[in-house]
CSV table of C-alpha atoms in Angstrom, one decimal:
chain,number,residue,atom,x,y,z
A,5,UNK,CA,-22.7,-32.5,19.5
A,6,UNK,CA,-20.4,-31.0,16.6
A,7,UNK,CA,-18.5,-27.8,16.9
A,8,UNK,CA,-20.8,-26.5,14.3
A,9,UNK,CA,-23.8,-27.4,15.8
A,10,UNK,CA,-23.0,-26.0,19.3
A,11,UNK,CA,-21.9,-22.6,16.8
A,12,UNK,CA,-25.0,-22.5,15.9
A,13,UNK,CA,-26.9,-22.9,19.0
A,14,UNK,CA,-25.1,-20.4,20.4
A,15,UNK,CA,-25.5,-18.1,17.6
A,16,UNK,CA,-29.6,-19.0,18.0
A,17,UNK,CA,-29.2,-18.4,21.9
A,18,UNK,CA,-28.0,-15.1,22.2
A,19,UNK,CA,-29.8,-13.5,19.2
A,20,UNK,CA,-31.3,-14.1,15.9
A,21,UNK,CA,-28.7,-11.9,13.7
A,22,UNK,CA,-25.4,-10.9,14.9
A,23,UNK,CA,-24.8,-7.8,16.7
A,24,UNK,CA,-22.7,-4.7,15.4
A,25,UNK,CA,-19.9,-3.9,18.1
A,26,UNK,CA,-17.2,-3.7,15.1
A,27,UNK,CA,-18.8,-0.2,14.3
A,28,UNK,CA,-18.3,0.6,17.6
A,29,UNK,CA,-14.6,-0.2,17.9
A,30,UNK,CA,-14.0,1.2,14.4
A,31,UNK,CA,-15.2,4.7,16.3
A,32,UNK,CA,-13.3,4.6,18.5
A,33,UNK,CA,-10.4,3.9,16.5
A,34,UNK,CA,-11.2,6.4,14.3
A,35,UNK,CA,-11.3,9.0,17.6
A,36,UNK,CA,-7.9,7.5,19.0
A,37,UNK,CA,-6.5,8.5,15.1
A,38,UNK,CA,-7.8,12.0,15.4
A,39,UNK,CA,-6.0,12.6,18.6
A,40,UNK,CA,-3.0,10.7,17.2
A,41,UNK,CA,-2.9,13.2,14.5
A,42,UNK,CA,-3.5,15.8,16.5
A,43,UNK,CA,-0.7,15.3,18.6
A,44,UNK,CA,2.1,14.6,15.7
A,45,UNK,CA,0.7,18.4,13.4
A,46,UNK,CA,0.5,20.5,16.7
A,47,UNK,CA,3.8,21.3,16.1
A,48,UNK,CA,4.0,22.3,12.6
A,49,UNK,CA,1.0,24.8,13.8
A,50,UNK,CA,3.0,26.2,16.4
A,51,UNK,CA,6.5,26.1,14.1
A,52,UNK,CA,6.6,29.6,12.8
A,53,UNK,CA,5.9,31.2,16.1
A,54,UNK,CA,8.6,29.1,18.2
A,55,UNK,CA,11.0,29.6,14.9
A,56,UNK,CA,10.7,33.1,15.5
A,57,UNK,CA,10.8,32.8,19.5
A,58,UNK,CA,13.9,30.9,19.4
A,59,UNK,CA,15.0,32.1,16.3
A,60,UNK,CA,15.6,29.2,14.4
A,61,UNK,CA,16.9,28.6,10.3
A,62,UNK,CA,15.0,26.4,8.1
A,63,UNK,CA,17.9,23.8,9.0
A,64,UNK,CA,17.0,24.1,12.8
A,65,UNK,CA,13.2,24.0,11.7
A,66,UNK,CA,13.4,20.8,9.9
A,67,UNK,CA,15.6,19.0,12.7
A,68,UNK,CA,12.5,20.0,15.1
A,69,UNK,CA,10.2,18.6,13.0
A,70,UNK,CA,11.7,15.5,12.3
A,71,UNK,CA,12.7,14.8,16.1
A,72,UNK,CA,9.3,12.5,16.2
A,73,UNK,CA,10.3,10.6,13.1
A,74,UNK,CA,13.3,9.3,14.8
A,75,UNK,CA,12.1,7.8,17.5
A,76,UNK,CA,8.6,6.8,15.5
A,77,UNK,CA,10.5,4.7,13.2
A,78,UNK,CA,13.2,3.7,15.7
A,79,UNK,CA,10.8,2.4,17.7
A,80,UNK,CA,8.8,0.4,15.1
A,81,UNK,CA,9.9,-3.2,15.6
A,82,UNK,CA,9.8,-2.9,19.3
A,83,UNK,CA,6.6,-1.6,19.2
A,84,UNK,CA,5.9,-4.4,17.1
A,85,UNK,CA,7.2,-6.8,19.2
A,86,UNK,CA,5.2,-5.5,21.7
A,87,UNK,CA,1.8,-5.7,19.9
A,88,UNK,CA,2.4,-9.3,19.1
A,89,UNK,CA,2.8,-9.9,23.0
A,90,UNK,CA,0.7,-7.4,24.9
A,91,UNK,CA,-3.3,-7.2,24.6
A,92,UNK,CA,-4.9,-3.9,22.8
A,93,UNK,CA,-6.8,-3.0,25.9
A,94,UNK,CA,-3.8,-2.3,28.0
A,95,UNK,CA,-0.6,-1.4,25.6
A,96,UNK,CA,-2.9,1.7,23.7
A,97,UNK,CA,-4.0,3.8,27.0
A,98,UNK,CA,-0.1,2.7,28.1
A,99,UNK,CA,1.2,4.9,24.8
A,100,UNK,CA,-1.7,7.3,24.8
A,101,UNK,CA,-1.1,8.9,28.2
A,102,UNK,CA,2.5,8.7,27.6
A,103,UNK,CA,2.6,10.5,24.5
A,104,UNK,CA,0.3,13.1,25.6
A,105,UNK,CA,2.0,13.9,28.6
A,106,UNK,CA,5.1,14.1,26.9
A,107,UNK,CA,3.0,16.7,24.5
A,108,UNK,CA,2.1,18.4,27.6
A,109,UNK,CA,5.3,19.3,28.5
A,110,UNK,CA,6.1,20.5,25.4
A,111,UNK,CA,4.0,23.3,26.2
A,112,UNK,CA,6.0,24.2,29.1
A,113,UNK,CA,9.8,23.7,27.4
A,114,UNK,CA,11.8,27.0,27.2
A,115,UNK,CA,14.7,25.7,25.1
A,116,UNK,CA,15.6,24.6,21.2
A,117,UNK,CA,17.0,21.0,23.0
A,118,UNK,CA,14.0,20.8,25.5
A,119,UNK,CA,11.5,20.9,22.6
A,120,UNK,CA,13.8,18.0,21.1
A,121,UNK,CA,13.8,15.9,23.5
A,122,UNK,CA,10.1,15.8,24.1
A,123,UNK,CA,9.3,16.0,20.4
A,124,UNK,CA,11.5,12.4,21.0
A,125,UNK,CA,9.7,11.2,23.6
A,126,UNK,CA,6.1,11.5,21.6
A,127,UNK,CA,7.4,9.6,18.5
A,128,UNK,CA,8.7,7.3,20.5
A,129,UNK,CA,5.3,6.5,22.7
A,130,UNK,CA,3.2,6.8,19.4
A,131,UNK,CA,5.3,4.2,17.8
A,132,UNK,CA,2.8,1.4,18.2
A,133,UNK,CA,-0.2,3.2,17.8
A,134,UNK,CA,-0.9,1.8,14.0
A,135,UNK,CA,0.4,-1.5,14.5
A,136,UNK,CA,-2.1,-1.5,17.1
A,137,UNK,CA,-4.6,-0.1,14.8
A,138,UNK,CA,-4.3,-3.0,12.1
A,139,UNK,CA,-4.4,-5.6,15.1
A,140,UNK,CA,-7.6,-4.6,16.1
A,141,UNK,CA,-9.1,-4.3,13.0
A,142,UNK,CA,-7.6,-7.6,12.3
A,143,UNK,CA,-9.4,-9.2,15.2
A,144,UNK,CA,-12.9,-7.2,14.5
A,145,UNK,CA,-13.9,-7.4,11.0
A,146,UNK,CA,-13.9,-10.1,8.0
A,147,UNK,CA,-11.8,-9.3,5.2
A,148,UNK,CA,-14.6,-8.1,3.0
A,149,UNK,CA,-15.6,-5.0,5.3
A,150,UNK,CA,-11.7,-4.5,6.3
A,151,UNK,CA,-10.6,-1.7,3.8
A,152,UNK,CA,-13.9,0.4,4.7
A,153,UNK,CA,-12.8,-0.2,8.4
A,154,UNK,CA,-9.3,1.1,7.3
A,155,UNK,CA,-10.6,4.1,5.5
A,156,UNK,CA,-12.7,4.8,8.4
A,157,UNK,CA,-10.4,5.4,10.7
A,158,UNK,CA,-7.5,6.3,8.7
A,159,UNK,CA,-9.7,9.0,7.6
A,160,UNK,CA,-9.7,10.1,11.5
A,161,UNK,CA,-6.0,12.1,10.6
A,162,UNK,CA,-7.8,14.4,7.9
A,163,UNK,CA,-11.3,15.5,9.8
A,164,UNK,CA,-9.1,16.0,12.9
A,165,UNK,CA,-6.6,17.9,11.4
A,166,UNK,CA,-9.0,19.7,8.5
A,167,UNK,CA,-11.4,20.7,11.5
A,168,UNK,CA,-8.7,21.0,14.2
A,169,UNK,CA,-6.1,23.1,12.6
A,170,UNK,CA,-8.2,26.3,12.5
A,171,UNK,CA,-8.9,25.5,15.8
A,172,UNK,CA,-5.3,24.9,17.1
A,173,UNK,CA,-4.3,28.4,15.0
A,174,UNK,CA,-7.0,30.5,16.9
A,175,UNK,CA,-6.0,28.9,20.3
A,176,UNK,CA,-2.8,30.6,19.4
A,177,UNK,CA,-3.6,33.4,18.4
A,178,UNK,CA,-5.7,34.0,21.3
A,179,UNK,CA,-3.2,32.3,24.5
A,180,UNK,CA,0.2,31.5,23.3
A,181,UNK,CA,1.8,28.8,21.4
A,182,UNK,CA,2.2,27.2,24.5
A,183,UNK,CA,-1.4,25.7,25.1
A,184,UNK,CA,-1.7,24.2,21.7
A,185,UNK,CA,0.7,21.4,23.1
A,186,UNK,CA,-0.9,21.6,26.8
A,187,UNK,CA,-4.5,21.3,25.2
A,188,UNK,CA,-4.2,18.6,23.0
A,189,UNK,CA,-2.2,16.2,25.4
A,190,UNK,CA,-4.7,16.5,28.1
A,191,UNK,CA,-7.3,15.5,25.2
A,192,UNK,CA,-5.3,12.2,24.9
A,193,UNK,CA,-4.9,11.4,28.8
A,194,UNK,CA,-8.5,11.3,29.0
A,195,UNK,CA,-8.7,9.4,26.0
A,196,UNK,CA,-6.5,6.6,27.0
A,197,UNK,CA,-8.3,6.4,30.2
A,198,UNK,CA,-11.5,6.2,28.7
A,199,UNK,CA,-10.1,3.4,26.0
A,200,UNK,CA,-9.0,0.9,28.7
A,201,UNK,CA,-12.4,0.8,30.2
A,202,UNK,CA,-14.1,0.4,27.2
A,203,UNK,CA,-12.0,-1.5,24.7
A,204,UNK,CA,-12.3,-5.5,24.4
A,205,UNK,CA,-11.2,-7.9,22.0
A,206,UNK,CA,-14.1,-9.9,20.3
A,207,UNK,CA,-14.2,-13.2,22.4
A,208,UNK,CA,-13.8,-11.0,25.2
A,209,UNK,CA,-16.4,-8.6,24.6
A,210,UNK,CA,-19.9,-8.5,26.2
A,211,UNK,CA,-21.5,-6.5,23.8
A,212,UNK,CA,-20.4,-8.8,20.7
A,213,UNK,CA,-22.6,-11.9,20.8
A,214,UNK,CA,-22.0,-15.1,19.1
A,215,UNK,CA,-23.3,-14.6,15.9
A,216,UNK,CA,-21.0,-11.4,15.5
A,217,UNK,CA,-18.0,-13.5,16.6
A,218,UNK,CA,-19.3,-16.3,14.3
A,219,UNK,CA,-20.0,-13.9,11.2
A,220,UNK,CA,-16.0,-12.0,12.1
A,221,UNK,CA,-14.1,-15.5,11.9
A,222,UNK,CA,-16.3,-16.9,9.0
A,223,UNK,CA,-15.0,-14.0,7.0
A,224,UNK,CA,-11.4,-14.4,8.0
A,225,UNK,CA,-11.4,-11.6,11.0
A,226,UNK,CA,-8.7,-13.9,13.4
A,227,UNK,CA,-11.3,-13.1,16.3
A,228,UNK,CA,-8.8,-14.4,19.3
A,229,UNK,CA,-6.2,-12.2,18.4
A,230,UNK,CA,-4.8,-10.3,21.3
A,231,UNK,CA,-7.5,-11.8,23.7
A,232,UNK,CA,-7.0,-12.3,27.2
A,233,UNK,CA,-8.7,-15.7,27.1
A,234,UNK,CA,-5.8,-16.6,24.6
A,235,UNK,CA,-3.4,-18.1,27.0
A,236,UNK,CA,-0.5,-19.5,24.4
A,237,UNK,CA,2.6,-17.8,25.0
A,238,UNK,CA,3.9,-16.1,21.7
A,239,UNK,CA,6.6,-17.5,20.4
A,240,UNK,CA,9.9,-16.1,21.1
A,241,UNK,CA,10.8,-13.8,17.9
A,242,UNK,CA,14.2,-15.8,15.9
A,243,UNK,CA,16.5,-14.6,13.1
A,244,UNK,CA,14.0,-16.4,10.5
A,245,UNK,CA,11.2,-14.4,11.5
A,246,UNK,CA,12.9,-11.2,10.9
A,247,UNK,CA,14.2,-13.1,7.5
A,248,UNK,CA,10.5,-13.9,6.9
A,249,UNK,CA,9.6,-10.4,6.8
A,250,UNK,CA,12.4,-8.9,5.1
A,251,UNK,CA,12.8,-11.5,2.8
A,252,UNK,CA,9.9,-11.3,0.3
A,253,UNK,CA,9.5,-9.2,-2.4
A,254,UNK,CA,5.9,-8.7,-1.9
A,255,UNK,CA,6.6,-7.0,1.8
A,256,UNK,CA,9.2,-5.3,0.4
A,257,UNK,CA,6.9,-3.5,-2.2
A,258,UNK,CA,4.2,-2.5,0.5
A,259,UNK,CA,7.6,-1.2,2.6
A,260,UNK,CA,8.6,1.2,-0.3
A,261,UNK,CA,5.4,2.1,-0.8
A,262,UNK,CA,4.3,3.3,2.6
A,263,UNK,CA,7.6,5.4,2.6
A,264,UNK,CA,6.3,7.1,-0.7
A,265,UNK,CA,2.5,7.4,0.4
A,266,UNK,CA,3.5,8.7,3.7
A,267,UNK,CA,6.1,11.4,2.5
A,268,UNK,CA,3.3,13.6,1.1
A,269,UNK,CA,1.8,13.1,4.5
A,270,UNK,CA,4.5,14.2,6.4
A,271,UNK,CA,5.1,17.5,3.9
A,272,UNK,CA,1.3,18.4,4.6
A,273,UNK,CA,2.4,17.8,8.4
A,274,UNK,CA,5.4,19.8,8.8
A,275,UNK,CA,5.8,22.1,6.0
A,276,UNK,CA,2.7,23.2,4.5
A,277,UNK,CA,1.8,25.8,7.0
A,278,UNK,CA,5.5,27.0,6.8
A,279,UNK,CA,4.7,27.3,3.4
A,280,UNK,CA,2.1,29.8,3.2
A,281,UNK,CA,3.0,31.6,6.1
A,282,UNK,CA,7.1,31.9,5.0
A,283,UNK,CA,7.0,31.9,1.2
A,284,UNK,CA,3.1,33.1,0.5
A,285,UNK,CA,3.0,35.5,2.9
A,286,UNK,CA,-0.5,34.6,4.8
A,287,UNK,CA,-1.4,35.6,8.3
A,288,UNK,CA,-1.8,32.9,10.7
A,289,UNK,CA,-5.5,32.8,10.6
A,290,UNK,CA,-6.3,32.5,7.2
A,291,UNK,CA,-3.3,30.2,7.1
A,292,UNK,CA,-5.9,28.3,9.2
A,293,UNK,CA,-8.7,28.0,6.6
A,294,UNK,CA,-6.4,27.3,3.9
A,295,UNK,CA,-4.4,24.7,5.6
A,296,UNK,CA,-7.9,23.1,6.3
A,297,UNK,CA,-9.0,22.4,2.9
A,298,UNK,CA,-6.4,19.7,1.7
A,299,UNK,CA,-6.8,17.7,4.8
A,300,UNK,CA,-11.0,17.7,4.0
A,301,UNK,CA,-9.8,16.6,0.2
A,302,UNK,CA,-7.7,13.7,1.6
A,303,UNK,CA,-10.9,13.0,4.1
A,304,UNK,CA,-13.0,12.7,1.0
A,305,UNK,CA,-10.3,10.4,-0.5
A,306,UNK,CA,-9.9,8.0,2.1
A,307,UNK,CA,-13.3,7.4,2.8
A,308,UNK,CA,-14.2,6.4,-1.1
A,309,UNK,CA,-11.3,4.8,-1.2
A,310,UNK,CA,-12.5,2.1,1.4
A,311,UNK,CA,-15.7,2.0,0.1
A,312,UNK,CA,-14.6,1.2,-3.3
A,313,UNK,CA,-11.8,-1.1,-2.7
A,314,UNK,CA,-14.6,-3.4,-0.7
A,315,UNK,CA,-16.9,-2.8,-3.3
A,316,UNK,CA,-15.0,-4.0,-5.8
A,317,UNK,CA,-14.0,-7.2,-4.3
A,318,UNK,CA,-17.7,-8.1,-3.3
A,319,UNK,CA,-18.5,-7.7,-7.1
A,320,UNK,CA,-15.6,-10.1,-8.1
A,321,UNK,CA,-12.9,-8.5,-8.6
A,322,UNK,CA,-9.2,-9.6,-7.3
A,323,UNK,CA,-8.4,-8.9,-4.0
A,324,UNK,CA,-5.2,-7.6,-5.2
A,325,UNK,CA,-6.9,-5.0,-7.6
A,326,UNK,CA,-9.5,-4.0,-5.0
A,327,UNK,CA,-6.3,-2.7,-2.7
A,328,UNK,CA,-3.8,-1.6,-5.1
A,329,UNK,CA,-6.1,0.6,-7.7
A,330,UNK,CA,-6.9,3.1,-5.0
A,331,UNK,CA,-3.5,3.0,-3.9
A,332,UNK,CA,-1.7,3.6,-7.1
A,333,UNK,CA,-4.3,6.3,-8.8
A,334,UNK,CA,-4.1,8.0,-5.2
A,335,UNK,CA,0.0,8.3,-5.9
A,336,UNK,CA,-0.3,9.5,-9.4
A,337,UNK,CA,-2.8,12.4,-8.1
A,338,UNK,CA,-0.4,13.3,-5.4
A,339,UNK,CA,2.3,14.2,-8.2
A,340,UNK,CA,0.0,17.1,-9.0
A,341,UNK,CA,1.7,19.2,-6.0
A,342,UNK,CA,4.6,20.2,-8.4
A,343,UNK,CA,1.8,22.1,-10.5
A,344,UNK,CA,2.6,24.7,-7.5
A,345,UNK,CA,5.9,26.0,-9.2
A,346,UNK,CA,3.8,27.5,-12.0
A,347,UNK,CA,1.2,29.6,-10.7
A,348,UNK,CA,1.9,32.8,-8.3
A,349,UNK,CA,-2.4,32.3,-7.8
A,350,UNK,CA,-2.6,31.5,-4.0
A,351,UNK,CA,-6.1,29.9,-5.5
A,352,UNK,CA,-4.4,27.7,-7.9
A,353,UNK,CA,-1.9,26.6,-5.0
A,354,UNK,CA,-4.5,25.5,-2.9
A,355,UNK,CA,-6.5,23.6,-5.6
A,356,UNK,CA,-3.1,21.9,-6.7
A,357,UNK,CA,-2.9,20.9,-3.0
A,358,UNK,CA,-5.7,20.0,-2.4
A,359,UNK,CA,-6.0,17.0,-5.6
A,360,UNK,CA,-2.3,16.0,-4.0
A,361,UNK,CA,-4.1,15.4,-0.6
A,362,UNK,CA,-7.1,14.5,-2.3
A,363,UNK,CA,-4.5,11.4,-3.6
A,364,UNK,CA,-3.0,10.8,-0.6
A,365,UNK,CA,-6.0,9.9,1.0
A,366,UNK,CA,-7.2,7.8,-1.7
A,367,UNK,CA,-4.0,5.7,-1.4
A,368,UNK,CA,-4.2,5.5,2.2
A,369,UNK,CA,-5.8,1.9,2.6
A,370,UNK,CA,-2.2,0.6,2.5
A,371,UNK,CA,-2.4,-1.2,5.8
A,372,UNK,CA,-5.0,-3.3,4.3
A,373,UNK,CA,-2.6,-5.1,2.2
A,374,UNK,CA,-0.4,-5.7,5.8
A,375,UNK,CA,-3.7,-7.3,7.6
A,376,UNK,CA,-4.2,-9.1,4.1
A,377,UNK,CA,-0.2,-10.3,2.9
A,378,UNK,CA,1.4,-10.5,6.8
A,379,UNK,CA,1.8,-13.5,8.3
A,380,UNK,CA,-0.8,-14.4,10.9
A,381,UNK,CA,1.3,-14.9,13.7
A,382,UNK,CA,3.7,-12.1,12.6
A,383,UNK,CA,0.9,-9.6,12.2
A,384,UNK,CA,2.7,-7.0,14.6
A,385,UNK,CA,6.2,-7.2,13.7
A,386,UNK,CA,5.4,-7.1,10.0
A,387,UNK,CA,3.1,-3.9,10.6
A,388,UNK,CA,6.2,-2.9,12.8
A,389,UNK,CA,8.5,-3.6,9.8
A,390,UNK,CA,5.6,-1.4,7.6
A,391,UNK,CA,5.5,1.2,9.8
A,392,UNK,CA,9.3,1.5,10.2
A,393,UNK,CA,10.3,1.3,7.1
A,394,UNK,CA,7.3,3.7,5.7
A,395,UNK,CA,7.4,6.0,8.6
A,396,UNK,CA,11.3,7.0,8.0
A,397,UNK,CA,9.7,9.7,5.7
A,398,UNK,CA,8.8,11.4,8.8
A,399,UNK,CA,12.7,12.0,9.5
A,400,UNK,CA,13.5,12.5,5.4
A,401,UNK,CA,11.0,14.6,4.6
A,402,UNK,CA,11.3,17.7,6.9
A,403,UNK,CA,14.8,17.7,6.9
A,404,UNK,CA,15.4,16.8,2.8
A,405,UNK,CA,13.0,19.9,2.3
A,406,UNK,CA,14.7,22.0,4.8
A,407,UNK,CA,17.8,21.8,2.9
A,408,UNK,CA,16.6,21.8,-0.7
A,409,UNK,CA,14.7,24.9,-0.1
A,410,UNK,CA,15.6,28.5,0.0
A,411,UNK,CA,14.7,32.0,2.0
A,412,UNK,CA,12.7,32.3,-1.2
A,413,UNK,CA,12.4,29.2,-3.5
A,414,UNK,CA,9.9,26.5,-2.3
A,415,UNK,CA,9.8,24.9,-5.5
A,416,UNK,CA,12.5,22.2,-5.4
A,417,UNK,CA,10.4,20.8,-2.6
A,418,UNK,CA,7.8,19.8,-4.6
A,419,UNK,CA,10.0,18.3,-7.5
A,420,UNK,CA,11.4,16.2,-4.7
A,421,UNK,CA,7.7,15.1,-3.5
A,422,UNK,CA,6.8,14.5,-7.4
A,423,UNK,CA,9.9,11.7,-8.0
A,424,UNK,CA,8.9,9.9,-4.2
A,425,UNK,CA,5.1,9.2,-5.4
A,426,UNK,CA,6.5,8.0,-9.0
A,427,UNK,CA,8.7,5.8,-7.1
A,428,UNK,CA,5.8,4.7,-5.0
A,429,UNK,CA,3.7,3.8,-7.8
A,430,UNK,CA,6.7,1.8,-9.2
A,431,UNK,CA,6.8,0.1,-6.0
A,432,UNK,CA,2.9,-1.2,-6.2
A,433,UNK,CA,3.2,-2.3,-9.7
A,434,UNK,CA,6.5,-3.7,-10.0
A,435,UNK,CA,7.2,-5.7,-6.1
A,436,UNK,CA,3.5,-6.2,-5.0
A,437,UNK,CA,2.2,-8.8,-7.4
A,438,UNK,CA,-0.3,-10.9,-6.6
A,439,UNK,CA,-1.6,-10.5,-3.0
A,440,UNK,CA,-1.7,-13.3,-1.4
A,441,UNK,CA,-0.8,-13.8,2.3
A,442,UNK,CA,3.1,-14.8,2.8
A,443,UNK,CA,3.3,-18.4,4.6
A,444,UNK,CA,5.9,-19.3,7.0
């Protein structure tokens, strides 16, 4: 009997259309992103208060918030290494508990170096949280439905942090800034628990029947990634694999352009509530609302952006338009932040901010183009290299803004965000090219 004729059998066998467990994991990647999120903008909630507690400059606050980005990036190409090697099911709840107990205990830190050190630990354990994202995404759905996958989850750091935020500020403002970090690390303990009981790759699954399976690996989803049935030993990484990866132009252009994308996320992380609070003068809870209504902007943007980049390429177009058209009209919107230096309306501000995030979100299908231009068995050190490489704006950003900004003059922040999205779009334009997925 042929392979294709047992296929179908099967198929026939277990059901006459395949199931939908994808939807399923995409939730619960989409939940494991909102805690995530939650766990890397709790400080930036809590920054003004423990600024004032442990009276710190803007130098001091820009060194706190970028103590995650230095482990987060450091830690990128182990992580990656790691995700190429270990299965989804047990290396996620692993870095979830561990992060959020290190969150935890940043609750209970009394010092300037305690918070540090801690703030360390949780960029470190978070490193190969995305890599992990795009390899199960990878392994659950065919290229076609990929992007709206991507969106979906991705979208997971603006509804947590556009509904969160208010809630995080009033959980302040009510206890301490203490159990902001205590509350949202246990969150993420019982997450990761839950997660390994309930997470499986596709061949692995019991709720994904044949025709599923059969329908994911038609449409180019690489169904035996990180399963336990998948007994070949990965290859030991070598100096032309890491040449691989940083030797095309193509990867180098998604590289630069993750650091741009992600900048203006990492400004909306760490500064933005500074920003009203500081230099707008707004108490902490309508600092709340406010802060809210960017990251339900970029929700908004992420989610059409999905949709539209697989629309597009079911109706024909490229698959290198479908990616990059959200990407690059999501970077030129995010330059409208710099609008901000002209207005003293606190209304105008937030409507400036809010198109920015609005952008960002649109643009923030970029890992598509790592599950579609990586090679397949270098899927997690090239979303590693991605991730490094993109994520080193969460160590440039805070700190470049802390020193380009005065006790009263915000404003050459934003003229430093403006030129980073230019060079982003640059990036997509000029290095990308034709996607295509790099051989070797």
């Amino acid at each position: 009997m042929s392979q294709s004729t047992v296929s179908s059998a099967a198929t026939h066998k277990v059901s006459g259309k395949a199931t939908k467990m994808r939807y399923a994991v995409a939730f619960m990647l989409f939940l494991t992103v909102v805690i995530n999120y939650m766990d890397r903008s709790n400080l930036s909630v809590a920054a003004p208060l423990i600024s004032e507690e442990f009276g710190l400059d803007t130098a001091q606050q820009g060194l706190l918030l970028s103590a995650f980005g230095w482990t987060y990036a450091a830690m990128q190409l182990p992580g990656g290494w790691l995700v190429d090697r270990v299965q989804p099911r047990l290396l996620y709840p692993i870095c979830l508990v561990l992060w959020s107990v290190a969150t935890i205990f940043m609750g209970m830190a009394g010092s300037f170096i305690a918070l540090i050190v801690l703030r360390l630990a949780v960029g470190g354990f978070e490193a190969p949280a995305y890599p992990i994202n795009n390899k199960v995404v990878t392994a659950w759905f065919p290229e076609r439905e990929r992007a709206t996958a991507i969106g979906f989850y991705t979208s997971g750091q603006f509804i947590g942090l556009a509904l969160l935020t208010p809630a995080l500020i009033w959980l302040q403002h009510a206890l301490t800034w203490h159990w902001v970090f205590v509350v949202t690390g246990g969150v993420g303990v019982i997450w990761g628990l839950i997660w390994f009981f309930m997470y499986r790759n596709p061949v692995d699954s019991k709720k994904a029947n044949a025709a599923e399976i059969e329908y994911i690996r038609e449409g180019g989803g690489l169904v035996d990634l990180g399963s336990a049935k998948n007994k070949t030993a990965a290859p030991k990484l070598s100096k032309a694999d890491f040449a691989l990866v940083l030797g095309r132009r193509k990867l180098w252009g998604i590289y630069i352009g993750q650091f741009c994308l992600t900048s203006t996320l990492w400004f909306f992380l760490t500064w933005f509530p500074t920003y009203l609070v500081t230099y707008r003068h707004m108490d902490y809870i309508k600092t709340g609302f406010l802060t809210s209504l960017p990251f339900i902007a970029a929700l908004a943007g992420v989610l059409i952006s999905g949709v539209l980049s697989d629309y597009m390429l079911k109706r024909g177009v490229s698959l290198g338009t479908s990616r990059k058209l959200p990407i690059i009209t999501g970077l030129l919107l995010s330059m409208s932040m710099i609008g901000a230096i002209f207005t003293d309306s606190t209304a105008l501000v937030i409507t400036f901010m809010s198109i920015a995030f609005f952008g960002n979100g649109l643009a923030s299908i970029t890992w598509s183009l790592v599950s579609a231009l990586a090679p397949s068995r270098l899927i997690g050190l090239t979303g590693g290299m991605f991730n490094f490489i993109g994520n080193l704006s969460s160590i440039a950003t805070p700190i470049v803004i802390g020193l380009l900004v005065s006790a009263t003059d915000f404003g050459p922040a934003f003229i430093y965000m403006t030129v980073i999205a230019a060079a982003g779009i640059l990036s997509y334009v000029f290095l990308v090219g034709q996607v295509q997925r790099v051989e070797g």
